[in-house]
mmCIF file of C-alpha atoms in Angstrom:
data_model
loop_
_atom_site.group_PDB
_atom_site.id
_atom_site.type_symbol
_atom_site.label_atom_id
_atom_site.label_comp_id
_atom_site.label_asym_id
_atom_site.label_seq_id
_atom_site.Cartn_x
_atom_site.Cartn_y
_atom_site.Cartn_z
ATOM 1 C CA MET A 1 64.912 -14.889 -6.207
ATOM 2 C CA ASN A 2 62.838 -11.821 -5.159
ATOM 3 C CA ALA A 3 59.512 -11.334 -5.823
ATOM 4 C CA PRO A 4 58.542 -8.526 -7.528
ATOM 5 C CA MET A 5 56.926 -5.536 -5.847
ATOM 6 C CA SER A 6 52.768 -5.881 -5.896
ATOM 7 C CA ARG A 7 50.907 -4.074 -8.051
ATOM 8 C CA LYS A 8 47.253 -3.773 -6.389
ATOM 9 C CA SER A 9 44.267 -4.589 -8.462
ATOM 10 C CA LYS A 10 41.639 -2.115 -9.029
ATOM 11 C CA HIS A 11 39.360 -4.789 -8.716
ATOM 12 C CA SER A 12 38.914 -7.166 -5.483
ATOM 13 C CA PRO A 13 41.480 -9.725 -5.610
ATOM 14 C CA SER A 14 40.689 -13.116 -6.408
ATOM 15 C CA SER A 15 41.622 -16.868 -6.405
ATOM 16 C CA VAL A 16 42.838 -18.238 -10.232
ATOM 17 C CA LEU A 17 44.078 -21.403 -11.405
ATOM 18 C CA PHE A 18 45.747 -21.332 -14.625
ATOM 19 C CA LEU A 19 46.203 -24.714 -16.255
ATOM 20 C CA THR A 20 48.942 -25.478 -18.708
ATOM 21 C CA PHE A 21 50.161 -28.789 -21.031
ATOM 22 C CA ALA A 22 53.745 -26.971 -19.938
ATOM 23 C CA LEU A 23 55.851 -24.389 -18.506
ATOM 24 C CA SER A 24 58.485 -24.386 -21.326
ATOM 25 C CA GLY A 25 59.129 -25.284 -24.772
ATOM 26 C CA GLY A 26 56.768 -22.477 -26.428
ATOM 27 C CA GLY A 27 54.780 -19.746 -26.933
ATOM 28 C CA ALA A 28 51.283 -20.649 -24.708
ATOM 29 C CA GLN A 29 53.590 -22.252 -22.024
ATOM 30 C CA ALA A 30 55.696 -18.590 -21.658
ATOM 31 C CA VAL A 31 52.419 -16.785 -21.895
ATOM 32 C CA CYS A 32 50.984 -19.038 -18.855
ATOM 33 C CA LYS A 33 54.247 -17.957 -17.140
ATOM 34 C CA ALA A 34 53.462 -14.560 -17.413
ATOM 35 C CA TRP A 35 49.874 -14.329 -17.067
ATOM 36 C CA ALA A 36 50.326 -16.435 -13.682
ATOM 37 C CA SER A 37 53.091 -14.130 -12.733
ATOM 38 C CA GLU A 38 51.241 -10.791 -12.881
ATOM 39 C CA PHE A 39 47.931 -11.949 -11.652
ATOM 40 C CA ALA A 40 50.054 -13.011 -8.455
ATOM 41 C CA ALA A 41 51.877 -9.404 -8.759
ATOM 42 C CA ARG A 42 48.327 -8.147 -8.537
ATOM 43 C CA GLY A 43 47.848 -9.643 -4.990
ATOM 44 C CA HIS A 44 45.474 -12.650 -6.683
ATOM 45 C CA SER A 45 45.566 -16.099 -4.854
ATOM 46 C CA VAL A 46 47.319 -18.063 -8.019
ATOM 47 C CA VAL A 47 47.429 -22.045 -8.776
ATOM 48 C CA THR A 48 49.223 -23.212 -11.635
ATOM 49 C CA VAL A 49 48.747 -26.750 -12.857
ATOM 50 C CA VAL A 50 51.105 -28.405 -15.056
ATOM 51 C CA LEU A 51 49.841 -31.596 -16.958
ATOM 52 C CA ASP A 52 53.251 -32.997 -18.886
ATOM 53 C CA GLY A 53 55.758 -32.077 -15.797
ATOM 54 C CA VAL A 54 57.052 -29.482 -13.751
ATOM 55 C CA THR A 55 60.972 -28.402 -14.421
ATOM 56 C CA GLN A 56 62.636 -27.949 -10.920
ATOM 57 C CA GLU A 57 63.397 -23.814 -12.723
ATOM 58 C CA ASP A 58 59.913 -23.344 -13.366
ATOM 59 C CA ARG A 59 58.945 -24.476 -10.311
ATOM 60 C CA GLU A 60 61.727 -22.270 -8.346
ATOM 61 C CA THR A 61 60.778 -19.128 -10.501
ATOM 62 C CA LEU A 62 56.993 -19.336 -10.265
ATOM 63 C CA GLU A 63 56.831 -19.837 -6.490
ATOM 64 C CA ALA A 64 59.469 -17.077 -5.884
ATOM 65 C CA LEU A 65 56.409 -15.035 -7.365
ATOM 66 C CA GLY A 66 54.152 -16.560 -5.094
ATOM 67 C CA VAL A 67 52.129 -19.061 -7.222
ATOM 68 C CA ASN A 68 51.642 -22.785 -6.199
ATOM 69 C CA VAL A 69 52.389 -25.317 -9.029
ATOM 70 C CA ILE A 70 50.881 -28.330 -9.125
ATOM 71 C CA ASP A 71 52.552 -30.872 -11.107
ATOM 72 C CA LEU A 72 49.590 -33.114 -12.010
ATOM 73 C CA LEU A 73 52.289 -35.767 -14.423
ATOM 74 C CA ARG A 74 53.445 -37.282 -10.969
ATOM 75 C CA ILE A 75 49.365 -37.473 -9.302
ATOM 76 C CA ALA A 76 47.981 -38.727 -12.922
ATOM 77 C CA GLY A 77 50.640 -39.955 -14.702
ATOM 78 C CA SER A 78 49.429 -39.513 -18.790
ATOM 79 C CA SER A 79 45.711 -40.991 -18.521
ATOM 80 C CA HIS A 80 43.515 -38.770 -19.671
ATOM 81 C CA VAL A 81 40.901 -40.265 -17.201
ATOM 82 C CA LYS A 82 42.920 -39.933 -14.158
ATOM 83 C CA ARG A 83 43.789 -36.287 -15.567
ATOM 84 C CA VAL A 84 40.255 -35.413 -15.529
ATOM 85 C CA GLN A 85 39.800 -37.089 -12.321
ATOM 86 C CA LYS A 86 42.793 -35.401 -10.393
ATOM 87 C CA PHE A 87 42.182 -31.824 -11.877
ATOM 88 C CA ILE A 88 38.473 -32.616 -10.702
ATOM 89 C CA ALA A 89 39.904 -33.323 -7.116
ATOM 90 C CA ILE A 90 42.050 -30.038 -7.190
ATOM 91 C CA LEU A 91 39.290 -27.763 -7.967
ATOM 92 C CA THR A 92 37.427 -29.200 -5.144
ATOM 93 C CA SER A 93 40.606 -28.683 -2.762
ATOM 94 C CA THR A 94 41.571 -25.611 -3.650
ATOM 95 C CA LYS A 95 37.888 -23.846 -4.567
ATOM 96 C CA VAL A 96 39.055 -21.545 -7.147
ATOM 97 C CA GLN A 97 36.979 -19.017 -8.478
ATOM 98 C CA THR A 98 38.310 -19.248 -12.075
ATOM 99 C CA VAL A 99 39.975 -21.332 -14.278
ATOM 100 C CA ILE A 100 41.899 -20.127 -17.292
ATOM 101 C CA SER A 101 43.220 -22.940 -19.129
ATOM 102 C CA LEU A 102 45.996 -22.753 -22.387
ATOM 103 C CA GLU A 103 45.985 -24.555 -25.919
ATOM 104 C CA THR A 104 43.277 -27.519 -26.573
ATOM 105 C CA TYR A 105 43.561 -30.130 -24.684
ATOM 106 C CA PRO A 106 44.385 -28.371 -21.275
ATOM 107 C CA ASN A 107 40.634 -26.863 -22.260
ATOM 108 C CA LEU A 108 39.125 -29.982 -22.863
ATOM 109 C CA ILE A 109 40.527 -31.268 -19.395
ATOM 110 C CA ALA A 110 38.952 -27.768 -17.745
ATOM 111 C CA LEU A 111 36.242 -28.237 -19.063
ATOM 112 C CA LEU A 112 35.518 -31.903 -18.595
ATOM 113 C CA ALA A 113 36.527 -31.049 -14.964
ATOM 114 C CA GLY A 114 34.257 -28.267 -14.311
ATOM 115 C CA PHE A 115 31.251 -30.140 -15.918
ATOM 116 C CA SER A 116 31.703 -33.231 -13.550
ATOM 117 C CA LEU A 117 31.562 -30.526 -10.429
ATOM 118 C CA ARG A 118 27.670 -31.111 -9.087
ATOM 119 C CA HIS A 119 27.840 -28.132 -6.620
ATOM 120 C CA ARG A 120 29.863 -24.872 -6.767
ATOM 121 C CA ARG A 121 31.678 -24.715 -10.195
ATOM 122 C CA PRO A 122 34.583 -22.191 -10.931
ATOM 123 C CA ARG A 123 34.305 -19.894 -13.881
ATOM 124 C CA VAL A 124 36.006 -21.808 -16.898
ATOM 125 C CA VAL A 125 37.715 -19.609 -19.517
ATOM 126 C CA VAL A 126 39.712 -21.104 -22.213
ATOM 127 C CA SER A 127 42.375 -19.673 -25.119
ATOM 128 C CA GLU A 128 43.397 -20.513 -28.000
ATOM 129 C CA HIS A 129 47.052 -19.794 -29.261
ATOM 130 C CA ASN A 130 47.228 -20.940 -32.569
ATOM 131 C CA LEU A 131 44.849 -21.847 -35.239
ATOM 132 C CA PRO A 132 42.625 -25.105 -33.927
ATOM 133 C CA SER A 133 40.721 -25.684 -37.433
ATOM 134 C CA LEU A 134 43.910 -25.875 -39.552
ATOM 135 C CA LEU A 135 46.495 -26.927 -36.887
ATOM 136 C CA LEU A 136 44.583 -29.909 -35.500
ATOM 137 C CA ARG A 137 43.008 -30.739 -38.871
ATOM 138 C CA ALA A 138 46.946 -31.409 -39.869
ATOM 139 C CA GLU A 139 47.894 -33.329 -36.833
ATOM 140 C CA ARG A 140 47.304 -37.068 -35.605
ATOM 141 C CA PHE A 141 44.041 -38.698 -35.324
ATOM 142 C CA SER A 142 44.088 -38.146 -31.411
ATOM 143 C CA GLN A 143 44.292 -34.080 -32.590
ATOM 144 C CA HIS A 144 41.224 -34.753 -35.328
ATOM 145 C CA VAL A 145 39.635 -36.140 -31.555
ATOM 146 C CA GLN A 146 40.120 -33.131 -29.582
ATOM 147 C CA LEU A 147 39.001 -30.570 -32.646
ATOM 148 C CA PHE A 148 35.933 -32.539 -32.302
ATOM 149 C CA PHE A 149 34.853 -32.190 -28.876
ATOM 150 C CA ALA A 150 36.404 -28.787 -28.999
ATOM 151 C CA LYS A 151 33.941 -27.816 -31.391
ATOM 152 C CA ARG A 152 31.143 -28.857 -29.258
ATOM 153 C CA LEU A 153 32.234 -27.934 -25.694
ATOM 154 C CA TYR A 154 33.968 -24.554 -26.344
ATOM 155 C CA ARG A 155 30.337 -23.019 -26.648
ATOM 156 C CA LYS A 156 29.840 -24.141 -23.122
ATOM 157 C CA SER A 157 32.508 -22.651 -21.927
ATOM 158 C CA ASP A 158 32.311 -19.182 -19.487
ATOM 159 C CA HIS A 159 34.642 -16.999 -21.831
ATOM 160 C CA ILE A 160 37.069 -17.744 -24.466
ATOM 161 C CA ILE A 161 40.470 -16.131 -25.332
ATOM 162 C CA ALA A 162 41.577 -15.774 -28.708
ATOM 163 C CA VAL A 163 45.349 -14.499 -29.147
ATOM 164 C CA SER A 164 44.886 -13.031 -32.099
ATOM 165 C CA HIS A 165 41.889 -11.770 -34.398
ATOM 166 C CA ALA A 166 43.050 -14.594 -36.681
ATOM 167 C CA VAL A 167 42.345 -17.037 -34.333
ATOM 168 C CA ALA A 168 39.184 -15.149 -33.203
ATOM 169 C CA ALA A 169 38.102 -15.680 -36.599
ATOM 170 C CA ASP A 170 38.813 -19.354 -36.650
ATOM 171 C CA LEU A 171 36.349 -19.633 -33.440
ATOM 172 C CA ARG A 172 33.304 -17.586 -34.863
ATOM 173 C CA ALA A 173 33.071 -19.222 -38.032
ATOM 174 C CA GLY A 174 34.519 -22.868 -36.864
ATOM 175 C CA PHE A 175 33.163 -23.338 -33.089
ATOM 176 C CA GLY A 176 30.135 -21.260 -34.041
ATOM 177 C CA ILE A 177 31.222 -19.031 -30.799
ATOM 178 C CA ARG A 178 28.567 -15.876 -30.179
ATOM 179 C CA PRO A 179 30.923 -12.682 -30.207
ATOM 180 C CA GLU A 180 29.943 -11.845 -26.783
ATOM 181 C CA GLN A 181 31.699 -15.063 -25.561
ATOM 182 C CA LEU A 182 34.893 -14.176 -27.280
ATOM 183 C CA SER A 183 37.979 -11.719 -26.542
ATOM 184 C CA VAL A 184 41.150 -11.124 -27.441
ATOM 185 C CA VAL A 185 43.701 -10.616 -25.688
ATOM 186 C CA VAL A 186 47.158 -10.395 -27.588
ATOM 187 C CA ASN A 187 50.423 -12.521 -25.885
ATOM 188 C CA PRO A 188 52.820 -10.928 -23.697
ATOM 189 C CA ALA A 189 55.352 -11.484 -25.793
ATOM 190 C CA LEU A 190 57.429 -8.884 -24.075
ATOM 191 C CA ALA A 191 58.727 -8.374 -20.424
ATOM 192 C CA ALA A 192 56.951 -6.275 -17.634
ATOM 193 C CA ASN A 193 58.251 -2.842 -18.088
ATOM 194 C CA ALA A 194 58.324 -1.072 -14.743
ATOM 195 C CA ALA A 195 57.988 2.246 -16.494
ATOM 196 C CA SER A 196 55.067 1.655 -18.485
ATOM 197 C CA SER A 197 51.006 1.580 -17.177
ATOM 198 C CA THR A 198 48.076 0.334 -18.047
ATOM 199 C CA CYS A 199 45.815 3.185 -16.143
ATOM 200 C CA ALA A 200 44.313 5.368 -17.924
ATOM 201 C CA GLU A 201 44.210 9.221 -17.497
ATOM 202 C CA GLU A 202 41.787 11.184 -16.610
ATOM 203 C CA LEU A 203 38.881 11.902 -19.402
ATOM 204 C CA PRO A 204 38.491 15.543 -20.702
ATOM 205 C CA ASN A 205 35.362 17.146 -19.616
ATOM 206 C CA SER A 206 33.876 16.112 -22.778
ATOM 207 C CA VAL A 207 33.676 13.091 -25.357
ATOM 208 C CA ARG A 208 32.331 12.874 -29.080
ATOM 209 C CA LEU A 209 31.592 9.885 -30.315
ATOM 210 C CA LEU A 210 31.303 10.414 -33.822
ATOM 211 C CA ILE A 211 29.916 6.985 -35.837
ATOM 212 C CA PRO A 212 30.290 7.785 -39.593
ATOM 213 C CA ALA A 213 28.511 4.329 -41.129
ATOM 214 C CA ARG A 214 25.042 3.451 -42.219
ATOM 215 C CA LEU A 215 22.242 3.184 -39.615
ATOM 216 C CA VAL A 216 21.532 -0.700 -39.746
ATOM 217 C CA LYS A 217 21.917 -3.321 -37.545
ATOM 218 C CA GLN A 218 25.330 -4.441 -38.328
ATOM 219 C CA LYS A 219 26.730 -1.284 -37.208
ATOM 220 C CA ARG A 220 24.892 -2.037 -33.535
ATOM 221 C CA PRO A 221 23.445 1.328 -32.868
ATOM 222 C CA ASN A 222 22.316 -0.048 -29.232
ATOM 223 C CA LYS A 223 25.565 -1.035 -28.773
ATOM 224 C CA VAL A 224 26.934 2.456 -29.453
ATOM 225 C CA LEU A 225 24.306 3.580 -26.290
ATOM 226 C CA ASP A 226 25.205 1.230 -24.413
ATOM 227 C CA VAL A 227 29.150 2.325 -24.734
ATOM 228 C CA ALA A 228 28.038 6.095 -24.333
ATOM 229 C CA ARG A 229 25.558 5.165 -21.241
ATOM 230 C CA ALA A 230 28.598 3.481 -19.338
ATOM 231 C CA LEU A 231 31.008 6.518 -20.936
ATOM 232 C CA SER A 232 28.776 9.064 -19.397
ATOM 233 C CA THR A 233 29.148 8.096 -16.363
ATOM 234 C CA ARG A 234 33.216 9.582 -16.413
ATOM 235 C CA THR A 235 32.429 12.345 -18.396
ATOM 236 C CA ASP A 236 30.067 14.634 -20.476
ATOM 237 C CA VAL A 237 29.550 12.524 -24.067
ATOM 238 C CA GLU A 238 27.393 13.648 -27.459
ATOM 239 C CA VAL A 239 26.757 10.689 -29.719
ATOM 240 C CA VAL A 240 27.230 11.913 -33.771
ATOM 241 C CA TRP A 241 25.469 9.398 -36.402
ATOM 242 C CA VAL A 242 26.205 10.734 -40.210
ATOM 243 C CA GLY A 243 25.059 8.054 -42.096
ATOM 244 C CA ASP A 244 21.700 7.148 -43.512
ATOM 245 C CA SER A 245 19.202 3.984 -42.743
ATOM 246 C CA SER A 246 18.380 1.439 -45.108
ATOM 247 C CA ASP A 247 16.504 -0.907 -42.567
ATOM 248 C CA GLY A 248 14.591 1.186 -40.248
ATOM 249 C CA SER A 249 17.597 1.026 -38.026
ATOM 250 C CA THR A 250 17.277 4.311 -35.711
ATOM 251 C CA ILE A 251 19.335 5.749 -32.343
ATOM 252 C CA SER A 252 17.491 7.142 -29.607
ATOM 253 C CA PRO A 253 18.603 7.535 -26.221
ATOM 254 C CA ASP A 254 16.404 6.767 -22.923
ATOM 255 C CA GLU A 255 14.932 9.663 -21.554
ATOM 256 C CA SER A 256 17.064 8.578 -18.291
ATOM 257 C CA ASP A 257 20.241 8.565 -20.118
ATOM 258 C CA ARG A 258 22.765 11.706 -19.545
ATOM 259 C CA PHE A 259 24.338 12.289 -23.426
ATOM 260 C CA LEU A 260 22.852 13.866 -26.310
ATOM 261 C CA VAL A 261 22.363 12.190 -29.872
ATOM 262 C CA ARG A 262 22.981 13.713 -33.319
ATOM 263 C CA HIS A 263 21.927 11.772 -36.163
ATOM 264 C CA LEU A 264 23.044 13.800 -39.597
ATOM 265 C CA PRO A 265 23.023 12.439 -43.140
ATOM 266 C CA TRP A 266 25.913 10.830 -44.890
ATOM 267 C CA GLN A 267 28.377 12.971 -46.217
ATOM 268 C CA SER A 268 31.612 12.042 -47.507
ATOM 269 C CA SER A 269 33.526 14.432 -45.425
ATOM 270 C CA TRP A 270 32.572 13.389 -42.007
ATOM 271 C CA TRP A 271 35.661 13.672 -40.049
ATOM 272 C CA GLU A 272 34.447 17.679 -40.132
ATOM 273 C CA TYR A 273 32.480 16.531 -37.150
ATOM 274 C CA ALA A 274 35.921 15.859 -35.717
ATOM 275 C CA ASP A 275 37.602 18.169 -32.900
ATOM 276 C CA ASN A 276 40.284 17.057 -30.093
ATOM 277 C CA HIS A 277 38.189 15.364 -28.014
ATOM 278 C CA THR A 278 36.579 12.987 -30.332
ATOM 279 C CA VAL A 279 36.819 9.178 -31.066
ATOM 280 C CA VAL A 280 35.491 7.485 -34.285
ATOM 281 C CA LEU A 281 33.900 4.472 -32.650
ATOM 282 C CA LEU A 282 32.998 1.112 -34.634
ATOM 283 C CA ALA A 283 31.179 -0.827 -32.358
ATOM 284 C CA SER A 284 30.202 -3.139 -35.522
ATOM 285 C CA ALA A 285 28.938 -6.908 -35.243
ATOM 286 C CA TYR A 286 31.773 -7.376 -38.424
ATOM 287 C CA GLU A 287 33.400 -5.644 -40.543
ATOM 288 C CA GLY A 288 35.805 -6.742 -43.894
ATOM 289 C CA LEU A 289 37.819 -3.835 -43.093
ATOM 290 C CA GLY A 290 36.376 -0.678 -42.244
ATOM 291 C CA ASN A 291 37.691 1.899 -44.984
ATOM 292 C CA VAL A 292 36.728 5.230 -42.487
ATOM 293 C CA LEU A 293 39.088 3.730 -39.985
ATOM 294 C CA VAL A 294 41.861 4.521 -42.512
ATOM 295 C CA GLN A 295 40.718 7.148 -43.954
ATOM 296 C CA ALA A 296 40.244 8.866 -39.885
ATOM 297 C CA ALA A 297 44.095 7.287 -39.096
ATOM 298 C CA GLU A 298 45.170 9.982 -42.041
ATOM 299 C CA ARG A 299 43.165 12.748 -40.467
ATOM 300 C CA GLY A 300 44.481 11.995 -36.954
ATOM 301 C CA VAL A 301 41.269 11.422 -35.542
ATOM 302 C CA LYS A 302 41.629 8.333 -32.796
ATOM 303 C CA THR A 303 39.064 5.398 -33.745
ATOM 304 C CA VAL A 304 38.042 2.658 -31.079
ATOM 305 C CA VAL A 305 36.758 -0.373 -32.689
ATOM 306 C CA GLY A 306 35.465 -3.800 -31.058
ATOM 307 C CA ALA A 307 37.149 -6.980 -31.381
ATOM 308 C CA ALA A 308 33.880 -8.720 -33.035
ATOM 309 C CA ALA A 309 34.287 -6.687 -36.106
ATOM 310 C CA LEU A 310 37.471 -9.132 -36.794
ATOM 311 C CA GLY A 311 38.238 -7.432 -39.848
ATOM 312 C CA THR A 312 39.037 -4.125 -38.566
ATOM 313 C CA ALA A 313 42.629 -5.854 -37.275
ATOM 314 C CA ASP A 314 43.983 -4.348 -40.385
ATOM 315 C CA ALA A 315 42.701 -1.294 -40.102
ATOM 316 C CA VAL A 316 43.861 0.001 -36.731
ATOM 317 C CA LEU A 317 47.630 0.287 -35.432
ATOM 318 C CA PRO A 318 46.903 -0.165 -31.551
ATOM 319 C CA GLY A 319 47.950 2.554 -29.303
ATOM 320 C CA ILE A 320 49.023 4.734 -32.313
ATOM 321 C CA THR A 321 45.920 5.384 -34.712
ATOM 322 C CA GLY A 322 43.171 4.137 -32.536
ATOM 323 C CA GLU A 323 42.690 1.087 -29.813
ATOM 324 C CA ILE A 324 40.795 -2.369 -30.391
ATOM 325 C CA ALA A 325 38.616 -3.251 -27.385
ATOM 326 C CA GLU A 326 39.573 -6.721 -26.161
ATOM 327 C CA SER A 327 36.114 -7.811 -25.822
ATOM 328 C CA ASP A 328 32.151 -6.842 -25.878
ATOM 329 C CA LEU A 329 31.965 -5.482 -22.855
ATOM 330 C CA ASP A 330 31.083 -2.039 -22.066
ATOM 331 C CA SER A 331 33.536 -1.326 -20.420
ATOM 332 C CA SER A 332 36.369 -2.891 -22.337
ATOM 333 C CA TYR A 333 34.866 0.241 -24.920
ATOM 334 C CA VAL A 334 35.435 2.612 -22.216
ATOM 335 C CA ALA A 335 38.626 1.552 -21.528
ATOM 336 C CA ALA A 336 39.937 1.909 -25.021
ATOM 337 C CA VAL A 337 38.107 4.769 -25.383
ATOM 338 C CA GLU A 338 40.197 5.881 -22.307
ATOM 339 C CA ARG A 339 43.353 4.785 -23.757
ATOM 340 C CA VAL A 340 42.971 6.862 -26.791
ATOM 341 C CA LEU A 341 42.063 10.267 -25.125
ATOM 342 C CA SER A 342 44.854 9.655 -23.017
ATOM 343 C CA ALA A 343 47.251 8.605 -25.034
ATOM 344 C CA LYS A 344 50.572 10.782 -25.148
ATOM 345 C CA THR A 345 52.762 11.849 -27.997
ATOM 346 C CA GLY A 346 56.595 10.496 -28.006
ATOM 347 C CA SER A 347 57.775 7.172 -29.097
ATOM 348 C CA PHE A 348 55.768 5.980 -32.590
ATOM 349 C CA VAL A 349 56.497 2.374 -31.543
ATOM 350 C CA GLU A 350 56.069 2.060 -27.911
ATOM 351 C CA PRO A 351 52.379 2.465 -27.432
ATOM 352 C CA TRP A 352 52.118 -0.252 -29.787
ATOM 353 C CA LEU A 353 54.446 -2.501 -27.681
ATOM 354 C CA GLN A 354 52.854 -1.876 -24.534
ATOM 355 C CA ARG A 355 49.544 -4.116 -25.646
ATOM 356 C CA PHE A 356 52.337 -6.860 -25.377
ATOM 357 C CA ARG A 357 53.462 -6.688 -21.983
ATOM 358 C CA PRO A 358 51.850 -8.684 -18.866
ATOM 359 C CA GLN A 359 50.350 -5.859 -17.468
ATOM 360 C CA ALA A 360 48.206 -4.906 -20.608
ATOM 361 C CA ALA A 361 47.654 -8.643 -20.369
ATOM 362 C CA TYR A 362 46.244 -8.705 -16.692
ATOM 363 C CA SER A 363 43.998 -5.597 -17.123
ATOM 364 C CA SER A 364 42.406 -7.420 -20.235
ATOM 365 C CA ILE A 365 41.649 -10.690 -18.465
ATOM 366 C CA ASN A 366 40.883 -9.308 -15.392
ATOM 367 C CA ARG A 367 38.503 -7.240 -16.686
ATOM 368 C CA ILE A 368 36.388 -10.252 -18.551
ATOM 369 C CA ILE A 369 36.603 -12.260 -15.060
ATOM 370 C CA SER A 370 35.495 -9.730 -13.175
ATOM 371 C CA SER A 371 32.639 -9.462 -15.493
ATOM 372 C CA LEU A 372 31.418 -12.809 -15.307
ATOM 373 C CA PRO A 373 28.721 -14.122 -12.809
ATOM 374 C CA PRO A 374 30.591 -15.742 -9.997
ATOM 375 C CA ASN A 375 29.253 -19.705 -10.696
ATOM 376 C CA GLY A 376 30.513 -20.889 -14.090
ATOM 377 C CA LEU A 377 29.115 -23.158 -16.529
ATOM 378 C CA ASP A 378 25.767 -23.035 -16.280
ATOM 379 C CA LEU A 379 24.905 -26.092 -18.426
ATOM 380 C CA LYS A 380 21.361 -25.127 -19.187
#
């Protein structure tokens, strides 16, 4: 089997280790193969460690793509303690920069091994592919134990990936995960499309960020300024906030900022402030739905929301009416603004489908791990 043409990363290639229970038999297992394959295609050094054995077919498929596959069952058996010990040895010998684990049990193995390293620890990014609070509680006692430890250890991870906003809501509410520690990256359920690209086109000469919302702490005006600040390095930016303050919140740029801010009183026809280069931005800490997102869609105004505002997932059709930033990073919001402003008219469903291809998952995950400190698992 020939390796695919390399798709060079815009970030410096790094070494990434994926830890999974298996490589076949379920959705998360297919996701692991897709993630590992795409990272290898982008020039990263990739190792995949499998806890419960590897078929010859899966091994040959991944190794043909440049992925080093390690069968932990052969060297550690099914003992929990030996699995952690052998995984520590693998981390020590490979010196990988980032570990990305999939599902609860591999997540716990990755965290325990990472905690055990005395010196340089890799960054550990765990991922959940179901609703652990519901799924594990309904399973055997061993899964109850996993849930107990996951609720205590996940907060120590460098980052957490949820594959849907429902999973993210479970992690926020049931595990106490901070919004800045959590990202939503949907599964690459579709095959890579050689004709598609996740690279944004050139931004217009100016962008208006329109915020039709109460000017209150929940709506995070400082986050809006941070996004505008990051975006202003690429193009001219104007922030227009349409809404009254009820808690004393204000929105004022720094003297060094290179963008304009206008604060206007609330009016129900807020969309009159939109032009062809306008994006409605909601960077809220949380939202139940976000009525203005639906109103914007009706009037053809593109929208961008953050993954932290979990309720908005039902009010945005990604790739069609707007975009959802996968994390709370300023760069994630900027990338979402770029996507909505460079979207082409045409197929109604294809822009939405692009979210479920390996290229999109790679771009999101690589943006996340590139933002993390070089040394992981700071236990202070």
